[in-house]
mmCIF file of C-alpha atoms in Angstrom:
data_model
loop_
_atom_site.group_PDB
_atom_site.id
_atom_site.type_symbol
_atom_site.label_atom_id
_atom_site.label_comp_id
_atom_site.label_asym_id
_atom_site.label_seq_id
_atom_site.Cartn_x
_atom_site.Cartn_y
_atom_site.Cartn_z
ATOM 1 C CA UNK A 462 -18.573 -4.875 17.609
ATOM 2 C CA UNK A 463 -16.564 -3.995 20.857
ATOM 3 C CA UNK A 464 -14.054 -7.193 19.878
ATOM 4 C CA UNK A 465 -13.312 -4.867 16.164
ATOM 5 C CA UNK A 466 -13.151 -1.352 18.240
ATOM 6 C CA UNK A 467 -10.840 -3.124 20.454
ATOM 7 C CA UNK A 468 -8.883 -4.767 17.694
ATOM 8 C CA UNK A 469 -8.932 -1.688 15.840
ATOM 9 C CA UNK A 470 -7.391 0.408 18.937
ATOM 10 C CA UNK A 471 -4.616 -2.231 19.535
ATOM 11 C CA UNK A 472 -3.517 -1.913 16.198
ATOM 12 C CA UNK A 473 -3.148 1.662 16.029
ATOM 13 C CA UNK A 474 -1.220 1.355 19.206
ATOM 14 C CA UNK A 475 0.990 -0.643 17.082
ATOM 15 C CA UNK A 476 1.232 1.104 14.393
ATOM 16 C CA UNK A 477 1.911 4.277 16.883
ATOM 17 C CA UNK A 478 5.026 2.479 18.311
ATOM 18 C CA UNK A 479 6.345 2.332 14.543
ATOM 19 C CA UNK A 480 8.447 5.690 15.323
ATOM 20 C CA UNK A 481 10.082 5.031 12.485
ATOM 21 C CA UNK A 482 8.064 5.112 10.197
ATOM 22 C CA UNK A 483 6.068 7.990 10.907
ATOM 23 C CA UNK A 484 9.069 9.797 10.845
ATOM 24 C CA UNK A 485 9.709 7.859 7.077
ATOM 25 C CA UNK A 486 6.467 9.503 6.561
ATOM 26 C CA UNK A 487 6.695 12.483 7.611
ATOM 27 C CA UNK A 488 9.737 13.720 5.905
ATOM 28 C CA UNK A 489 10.476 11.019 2.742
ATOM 29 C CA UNK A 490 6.887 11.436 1.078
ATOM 30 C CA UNK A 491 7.727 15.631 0.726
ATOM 31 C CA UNK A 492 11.937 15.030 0.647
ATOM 32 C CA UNK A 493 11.493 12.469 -2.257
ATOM 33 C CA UNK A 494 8.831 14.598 -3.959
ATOM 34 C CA UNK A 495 11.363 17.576 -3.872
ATOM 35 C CA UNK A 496 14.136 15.674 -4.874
ATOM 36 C CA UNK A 497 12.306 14.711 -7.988
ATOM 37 C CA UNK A 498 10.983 17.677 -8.868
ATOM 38 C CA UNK A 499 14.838 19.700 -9.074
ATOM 39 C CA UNK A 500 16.816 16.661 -9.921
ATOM 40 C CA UNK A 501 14.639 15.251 -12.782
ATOM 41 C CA UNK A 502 14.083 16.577 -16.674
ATOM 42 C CA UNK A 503 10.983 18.933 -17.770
ATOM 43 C CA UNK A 504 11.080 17.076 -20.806
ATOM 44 C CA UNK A 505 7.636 16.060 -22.215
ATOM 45 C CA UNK A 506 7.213 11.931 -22.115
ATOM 46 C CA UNK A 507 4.200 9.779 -23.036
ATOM 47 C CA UNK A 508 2.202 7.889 -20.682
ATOM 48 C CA UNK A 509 -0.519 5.550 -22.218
ATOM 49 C CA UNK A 510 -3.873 5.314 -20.559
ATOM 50 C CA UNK A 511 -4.709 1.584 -21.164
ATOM 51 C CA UNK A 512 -8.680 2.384 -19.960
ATOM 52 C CA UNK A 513 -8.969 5.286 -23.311
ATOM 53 C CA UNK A 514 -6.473 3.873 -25.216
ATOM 54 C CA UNK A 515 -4.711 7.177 -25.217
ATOM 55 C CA UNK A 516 -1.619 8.389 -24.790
ATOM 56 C CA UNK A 517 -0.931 11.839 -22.705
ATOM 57 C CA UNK A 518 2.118 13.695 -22.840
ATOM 58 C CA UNK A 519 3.389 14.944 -19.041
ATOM 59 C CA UNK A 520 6.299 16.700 -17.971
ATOM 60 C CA UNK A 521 8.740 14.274 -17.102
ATOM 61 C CA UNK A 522 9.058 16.114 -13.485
ATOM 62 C CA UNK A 523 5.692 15.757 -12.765
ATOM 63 C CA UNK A 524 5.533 12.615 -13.770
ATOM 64 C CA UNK A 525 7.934 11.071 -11.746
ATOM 65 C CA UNK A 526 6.961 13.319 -9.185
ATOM 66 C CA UNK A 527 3.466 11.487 -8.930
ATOM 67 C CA UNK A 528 4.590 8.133 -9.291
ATOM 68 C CA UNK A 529 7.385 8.664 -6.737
ATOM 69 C CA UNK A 530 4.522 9.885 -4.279
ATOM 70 C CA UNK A 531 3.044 6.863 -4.959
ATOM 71 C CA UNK A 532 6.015 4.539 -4.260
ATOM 72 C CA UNK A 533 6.912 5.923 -1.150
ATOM 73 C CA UNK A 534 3.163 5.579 0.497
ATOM 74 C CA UNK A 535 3.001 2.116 -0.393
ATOM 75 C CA UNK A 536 6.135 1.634 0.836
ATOM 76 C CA UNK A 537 5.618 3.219 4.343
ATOM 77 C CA UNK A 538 2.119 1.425 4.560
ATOM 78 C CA UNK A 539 3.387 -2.144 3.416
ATOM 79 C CA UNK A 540 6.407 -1.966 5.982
ATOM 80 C CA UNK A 541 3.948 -0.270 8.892
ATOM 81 C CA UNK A 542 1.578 -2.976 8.487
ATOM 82 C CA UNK A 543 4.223 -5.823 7.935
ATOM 83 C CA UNK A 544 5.877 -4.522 11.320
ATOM 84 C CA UNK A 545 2.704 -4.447 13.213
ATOM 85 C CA UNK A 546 1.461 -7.986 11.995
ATOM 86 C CA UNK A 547 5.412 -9.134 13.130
ATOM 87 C CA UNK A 548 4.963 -8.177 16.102
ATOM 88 C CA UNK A 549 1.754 -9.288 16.820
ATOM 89 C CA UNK A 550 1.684 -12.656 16.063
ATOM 90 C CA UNK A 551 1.093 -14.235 19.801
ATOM 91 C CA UNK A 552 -0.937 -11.283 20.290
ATOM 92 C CA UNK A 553 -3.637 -11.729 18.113
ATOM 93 C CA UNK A 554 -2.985 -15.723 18.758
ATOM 94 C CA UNK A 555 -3.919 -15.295 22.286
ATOM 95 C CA UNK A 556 -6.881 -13.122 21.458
ATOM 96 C CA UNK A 557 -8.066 -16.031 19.560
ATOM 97 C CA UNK A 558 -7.750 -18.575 22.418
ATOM 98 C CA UNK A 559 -9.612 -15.914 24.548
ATOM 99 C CA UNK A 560 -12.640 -16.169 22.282
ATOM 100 C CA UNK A 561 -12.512 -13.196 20.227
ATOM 101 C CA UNK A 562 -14.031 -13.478 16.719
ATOM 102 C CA UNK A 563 -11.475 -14.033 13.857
ATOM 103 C CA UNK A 564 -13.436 -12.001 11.774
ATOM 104 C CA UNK A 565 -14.017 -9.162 14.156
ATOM 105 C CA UNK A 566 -10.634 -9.201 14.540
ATOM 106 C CA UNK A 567 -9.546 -8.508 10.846
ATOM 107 C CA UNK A 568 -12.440 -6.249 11.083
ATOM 108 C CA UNK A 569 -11.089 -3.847 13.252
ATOM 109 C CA UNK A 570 -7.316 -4.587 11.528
ATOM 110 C CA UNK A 571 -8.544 -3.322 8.543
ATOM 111 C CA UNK A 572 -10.019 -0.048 10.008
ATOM 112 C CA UNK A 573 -6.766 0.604 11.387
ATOM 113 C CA UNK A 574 -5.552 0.170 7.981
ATOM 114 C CA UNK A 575 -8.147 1.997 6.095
ATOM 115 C CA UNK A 576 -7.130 4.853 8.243
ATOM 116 C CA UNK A 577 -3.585 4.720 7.757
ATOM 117 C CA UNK A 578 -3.398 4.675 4.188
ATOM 118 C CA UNK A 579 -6.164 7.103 4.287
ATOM 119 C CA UNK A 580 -3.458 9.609 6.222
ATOM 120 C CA UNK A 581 -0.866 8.972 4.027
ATOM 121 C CA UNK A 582 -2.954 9.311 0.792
ATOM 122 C CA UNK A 583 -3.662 12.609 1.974
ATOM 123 C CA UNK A 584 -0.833 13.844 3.367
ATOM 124 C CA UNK A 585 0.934 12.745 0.092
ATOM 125 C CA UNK A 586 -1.752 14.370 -2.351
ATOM 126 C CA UNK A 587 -1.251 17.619 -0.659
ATOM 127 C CA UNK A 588 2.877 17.215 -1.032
ATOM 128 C CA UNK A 589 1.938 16.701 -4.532
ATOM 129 C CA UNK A 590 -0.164 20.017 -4.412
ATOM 130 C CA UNK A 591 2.623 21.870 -3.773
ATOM 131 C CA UNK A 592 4.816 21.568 -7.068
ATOM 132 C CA UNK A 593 1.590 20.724 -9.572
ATOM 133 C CA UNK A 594 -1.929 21.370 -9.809
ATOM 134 C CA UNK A 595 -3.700 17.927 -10.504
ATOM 135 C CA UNK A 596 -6.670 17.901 -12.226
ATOM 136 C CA UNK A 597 -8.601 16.424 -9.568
ATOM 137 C CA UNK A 598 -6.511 16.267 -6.328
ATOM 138 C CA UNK A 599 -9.734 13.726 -4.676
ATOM 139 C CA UNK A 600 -9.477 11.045 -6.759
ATOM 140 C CA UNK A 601 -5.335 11.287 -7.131
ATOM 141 C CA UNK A 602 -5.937 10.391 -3.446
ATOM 142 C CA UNK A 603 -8.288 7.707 -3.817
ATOM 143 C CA UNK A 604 -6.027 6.435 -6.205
ATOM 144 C CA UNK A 605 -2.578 6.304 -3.302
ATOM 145 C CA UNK A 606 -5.256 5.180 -0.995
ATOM 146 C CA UNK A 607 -6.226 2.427 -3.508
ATOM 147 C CA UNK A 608 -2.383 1.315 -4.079
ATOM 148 C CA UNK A 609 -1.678 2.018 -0.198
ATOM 149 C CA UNK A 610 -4.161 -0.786 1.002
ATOM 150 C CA UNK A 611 -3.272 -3.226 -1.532
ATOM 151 C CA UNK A 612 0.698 -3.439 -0.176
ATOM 152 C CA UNK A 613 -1.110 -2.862 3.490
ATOM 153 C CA UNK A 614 -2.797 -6.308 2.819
ATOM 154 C CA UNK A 615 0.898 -7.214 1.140
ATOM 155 C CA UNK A 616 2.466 -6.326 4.337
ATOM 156 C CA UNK A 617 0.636 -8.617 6.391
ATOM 157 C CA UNK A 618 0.550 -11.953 4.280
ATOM 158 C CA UNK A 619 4.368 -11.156 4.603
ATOM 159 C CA UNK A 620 4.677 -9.968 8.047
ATOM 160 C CA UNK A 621 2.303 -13.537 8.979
ATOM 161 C CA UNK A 622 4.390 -16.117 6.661
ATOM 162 C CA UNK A 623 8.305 -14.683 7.348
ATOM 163 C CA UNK A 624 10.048 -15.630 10.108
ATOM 164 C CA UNK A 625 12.742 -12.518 9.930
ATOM 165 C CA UNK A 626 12.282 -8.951 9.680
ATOM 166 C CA UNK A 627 14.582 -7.870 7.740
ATOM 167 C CA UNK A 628 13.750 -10.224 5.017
ATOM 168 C CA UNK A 629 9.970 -8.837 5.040
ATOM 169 C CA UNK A 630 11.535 -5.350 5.073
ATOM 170 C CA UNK A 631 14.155 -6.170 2.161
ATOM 171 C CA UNK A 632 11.180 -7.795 0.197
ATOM 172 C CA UNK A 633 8.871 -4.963 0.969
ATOM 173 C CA UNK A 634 11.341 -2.336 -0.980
ATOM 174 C CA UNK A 635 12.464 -4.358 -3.437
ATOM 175 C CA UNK A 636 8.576 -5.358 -4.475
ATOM 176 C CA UNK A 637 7.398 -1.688 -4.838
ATOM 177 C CA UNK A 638 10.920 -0.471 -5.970
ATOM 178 C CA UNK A 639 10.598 -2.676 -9.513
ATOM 179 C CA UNK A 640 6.535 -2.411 -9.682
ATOM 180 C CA UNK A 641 6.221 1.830 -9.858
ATOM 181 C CA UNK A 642 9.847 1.909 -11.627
ATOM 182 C CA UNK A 643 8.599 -0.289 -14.497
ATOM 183 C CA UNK A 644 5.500 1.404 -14.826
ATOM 184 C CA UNK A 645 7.352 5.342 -15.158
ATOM 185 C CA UNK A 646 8.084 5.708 -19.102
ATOM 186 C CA UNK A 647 11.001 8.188 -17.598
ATOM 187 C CA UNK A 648 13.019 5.553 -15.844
ATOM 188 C CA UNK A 649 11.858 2.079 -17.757
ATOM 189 C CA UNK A 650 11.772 1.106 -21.788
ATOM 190 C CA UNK A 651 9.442 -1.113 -21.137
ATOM 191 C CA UNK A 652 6.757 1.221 -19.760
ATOM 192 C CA UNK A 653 4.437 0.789 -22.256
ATOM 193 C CA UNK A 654 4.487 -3.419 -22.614
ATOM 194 C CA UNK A 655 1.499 -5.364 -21.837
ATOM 195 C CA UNK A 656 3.091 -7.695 -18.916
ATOM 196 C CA UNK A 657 2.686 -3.885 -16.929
ATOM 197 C CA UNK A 658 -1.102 -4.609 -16.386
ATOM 198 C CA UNK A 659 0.001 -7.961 -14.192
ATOM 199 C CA UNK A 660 1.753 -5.609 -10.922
ATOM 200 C CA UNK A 661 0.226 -4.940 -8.170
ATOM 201 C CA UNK A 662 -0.016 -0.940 -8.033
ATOM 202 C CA UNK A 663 -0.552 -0.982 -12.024
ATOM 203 C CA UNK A 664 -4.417 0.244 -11.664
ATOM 204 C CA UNK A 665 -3.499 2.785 -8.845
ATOM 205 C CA UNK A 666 -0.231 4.593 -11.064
ATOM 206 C CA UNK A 667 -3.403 4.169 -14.185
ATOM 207 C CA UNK A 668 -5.437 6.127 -11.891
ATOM 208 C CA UNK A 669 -3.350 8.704 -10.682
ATOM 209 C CA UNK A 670 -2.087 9.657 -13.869
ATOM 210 C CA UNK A 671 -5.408 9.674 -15.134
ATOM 211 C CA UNK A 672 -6.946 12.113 -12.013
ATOM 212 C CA UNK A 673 -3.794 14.479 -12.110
ATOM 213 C CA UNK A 674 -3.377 15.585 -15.713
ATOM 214 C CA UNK A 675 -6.633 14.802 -17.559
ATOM 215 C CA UNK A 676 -10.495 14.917 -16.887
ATOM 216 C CA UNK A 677 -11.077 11.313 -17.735
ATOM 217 C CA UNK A 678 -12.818 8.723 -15.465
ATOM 218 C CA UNK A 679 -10.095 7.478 -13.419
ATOM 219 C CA UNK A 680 -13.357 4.531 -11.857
ATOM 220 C CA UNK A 681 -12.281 1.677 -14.218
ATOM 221 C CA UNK A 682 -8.382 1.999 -13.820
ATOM 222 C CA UNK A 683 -9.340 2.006 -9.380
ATOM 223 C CA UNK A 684 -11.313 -0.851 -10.373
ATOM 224 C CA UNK A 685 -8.485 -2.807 -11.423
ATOM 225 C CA UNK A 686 -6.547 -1.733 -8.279
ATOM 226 C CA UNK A 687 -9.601 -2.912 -6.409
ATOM 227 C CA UNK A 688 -8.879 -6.556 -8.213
ATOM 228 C CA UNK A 689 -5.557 -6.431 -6.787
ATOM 229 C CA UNK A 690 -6.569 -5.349 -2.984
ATOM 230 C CA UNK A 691 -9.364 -8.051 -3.062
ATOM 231 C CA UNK A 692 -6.541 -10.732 -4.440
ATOM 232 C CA UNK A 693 -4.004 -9.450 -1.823
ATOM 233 C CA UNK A 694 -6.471 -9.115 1.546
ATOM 234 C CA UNK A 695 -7.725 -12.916 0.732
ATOM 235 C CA UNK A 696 -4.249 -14.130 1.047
ATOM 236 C CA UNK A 697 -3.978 -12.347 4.018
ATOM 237 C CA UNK A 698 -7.387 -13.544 5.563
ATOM 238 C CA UNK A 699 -6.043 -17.078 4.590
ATOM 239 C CA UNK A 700 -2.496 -16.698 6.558
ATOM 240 C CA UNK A 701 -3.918 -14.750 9.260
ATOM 241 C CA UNK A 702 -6.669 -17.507 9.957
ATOM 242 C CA UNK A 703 -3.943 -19.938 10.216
ATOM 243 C CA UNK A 704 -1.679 -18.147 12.253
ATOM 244 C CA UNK A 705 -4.534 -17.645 14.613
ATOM 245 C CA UNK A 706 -6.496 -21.459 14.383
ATOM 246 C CA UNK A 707 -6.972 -22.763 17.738
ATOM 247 C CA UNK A 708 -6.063 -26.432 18.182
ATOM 248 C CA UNK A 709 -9.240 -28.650 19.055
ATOM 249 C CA UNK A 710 -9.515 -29.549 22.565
ATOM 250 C CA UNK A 711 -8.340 -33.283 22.818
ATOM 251 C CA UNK A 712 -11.033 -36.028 24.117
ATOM 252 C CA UNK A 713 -10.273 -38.545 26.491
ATOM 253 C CA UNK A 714 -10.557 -42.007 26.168
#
């Protein structure tokens, strides 16, 4: 397992470099939480839980306040991890000529992911704790964690198939821009439609909701995220095992 530590070590390095977005981090997720919570109506909105079959009423605020949350951790994670694997291309290619295990390699990648987006998740719930009182404040986590590694696996299918950054970065914020806006009942009128269930951070907004203003089970809505994640981190095993493939040695005739 010394191949996955090592991975895992190199990637942090990486994602350590990304000065930029740590700072994103560190000041967007409670800046854009802030924002919302002056600039936005206290009026009282529906939001339907699709697991129940219920409909809650929320605070319009709050509301936006937890999707927003939401948006901008899967945002920071996508375009951390969509930098990283950018950068990294003849990196990991070479580590892959040297012998080093494709699959200890995405090993230790995904630790270094699992512990990003377990960072932000937190650092984000506890923004969140500061303007409203979830219900349970764990699983609103698990549920930004959830979302969090399903654009991190997003980020590098992207950051392995484009060829410019600033395409991966445009696509990046324009992919988690429409998914959490048409899922908010305050900013879309088509909120409540069944197409919703099809985008990619549907089960983790369904389980956030869920953990932060009721005392349901948020398990089957994470389960659907989980769907998504599984979907996402198979298309990036795919791309990364072909941006990696080592050519077979040619025989001589």
């Amino acid at each position: 397992m010394g191949q996955a530590a090592t991975t895992a070590r190199y990637t942090l390095i990486e994602y350590a470099r990304n000065r930029f977005a740590i700072l994103l981090a560190a000041t967007f997720i409670p800046g854009w939480t802030t924002t919302i919570y002056l600039d936005t109506h206290t009026t009282p909105v529906p939001f339907r839980l699709r697991a129940d079959d219920v409909s809650v009423v929320v605070a319009g605020n709050r509301l936006m306040q937890l999707t927003g949350a939401l948006n901008a951790v899967v945002l920071i994670v996508g375009f951390l991890t969509f930098a990283a694997t950018f950068a990294s291309h003849a990196f990991d290619h070479r580590l892959a000529l040297a012998g080093y295990s494709r699959f200890r390699l995405v090993l230790g990648k995904l630790a270094s992911l699992s512990l990003a987006c377990a960072l932000a998740a937190a650092y984000a719930t506890a923004a969140l704790c500061l303007f409203i009182a979830p219900a349970r404040p764990v699983w609103v986590a698990g549920a930004l964690f959830a979302g969090a590694m399903t654009y991190g696996a997003m980020g590098v299918v992207l950051g392995t198939v484009l060829r410019r950054e600033v395409t991966g970065m445009f696509a990046i914020v324009m992919i988690s821009l429409v998914d959490v806006s048409l899922q908010t009942p305050v900013a879309s009128a088509i909120a409540d439609s069944p197409p919703i269930v099809l985008l990619p951070s549907y089960g983790a907004v369904q389980a956030a909701t869920t953990a932060a203003f009721t005392t349901r089970s948020a398990v089957p809505a994470l389960a659907v995220q989980c769907l998504w994640f599984t979907a996402a981190t198979v298309v990036a095993l795919a791309a990364f095992h072909r941006l990696t493939r080592v050519a077979p040695a040619r025989t001589r005739t």
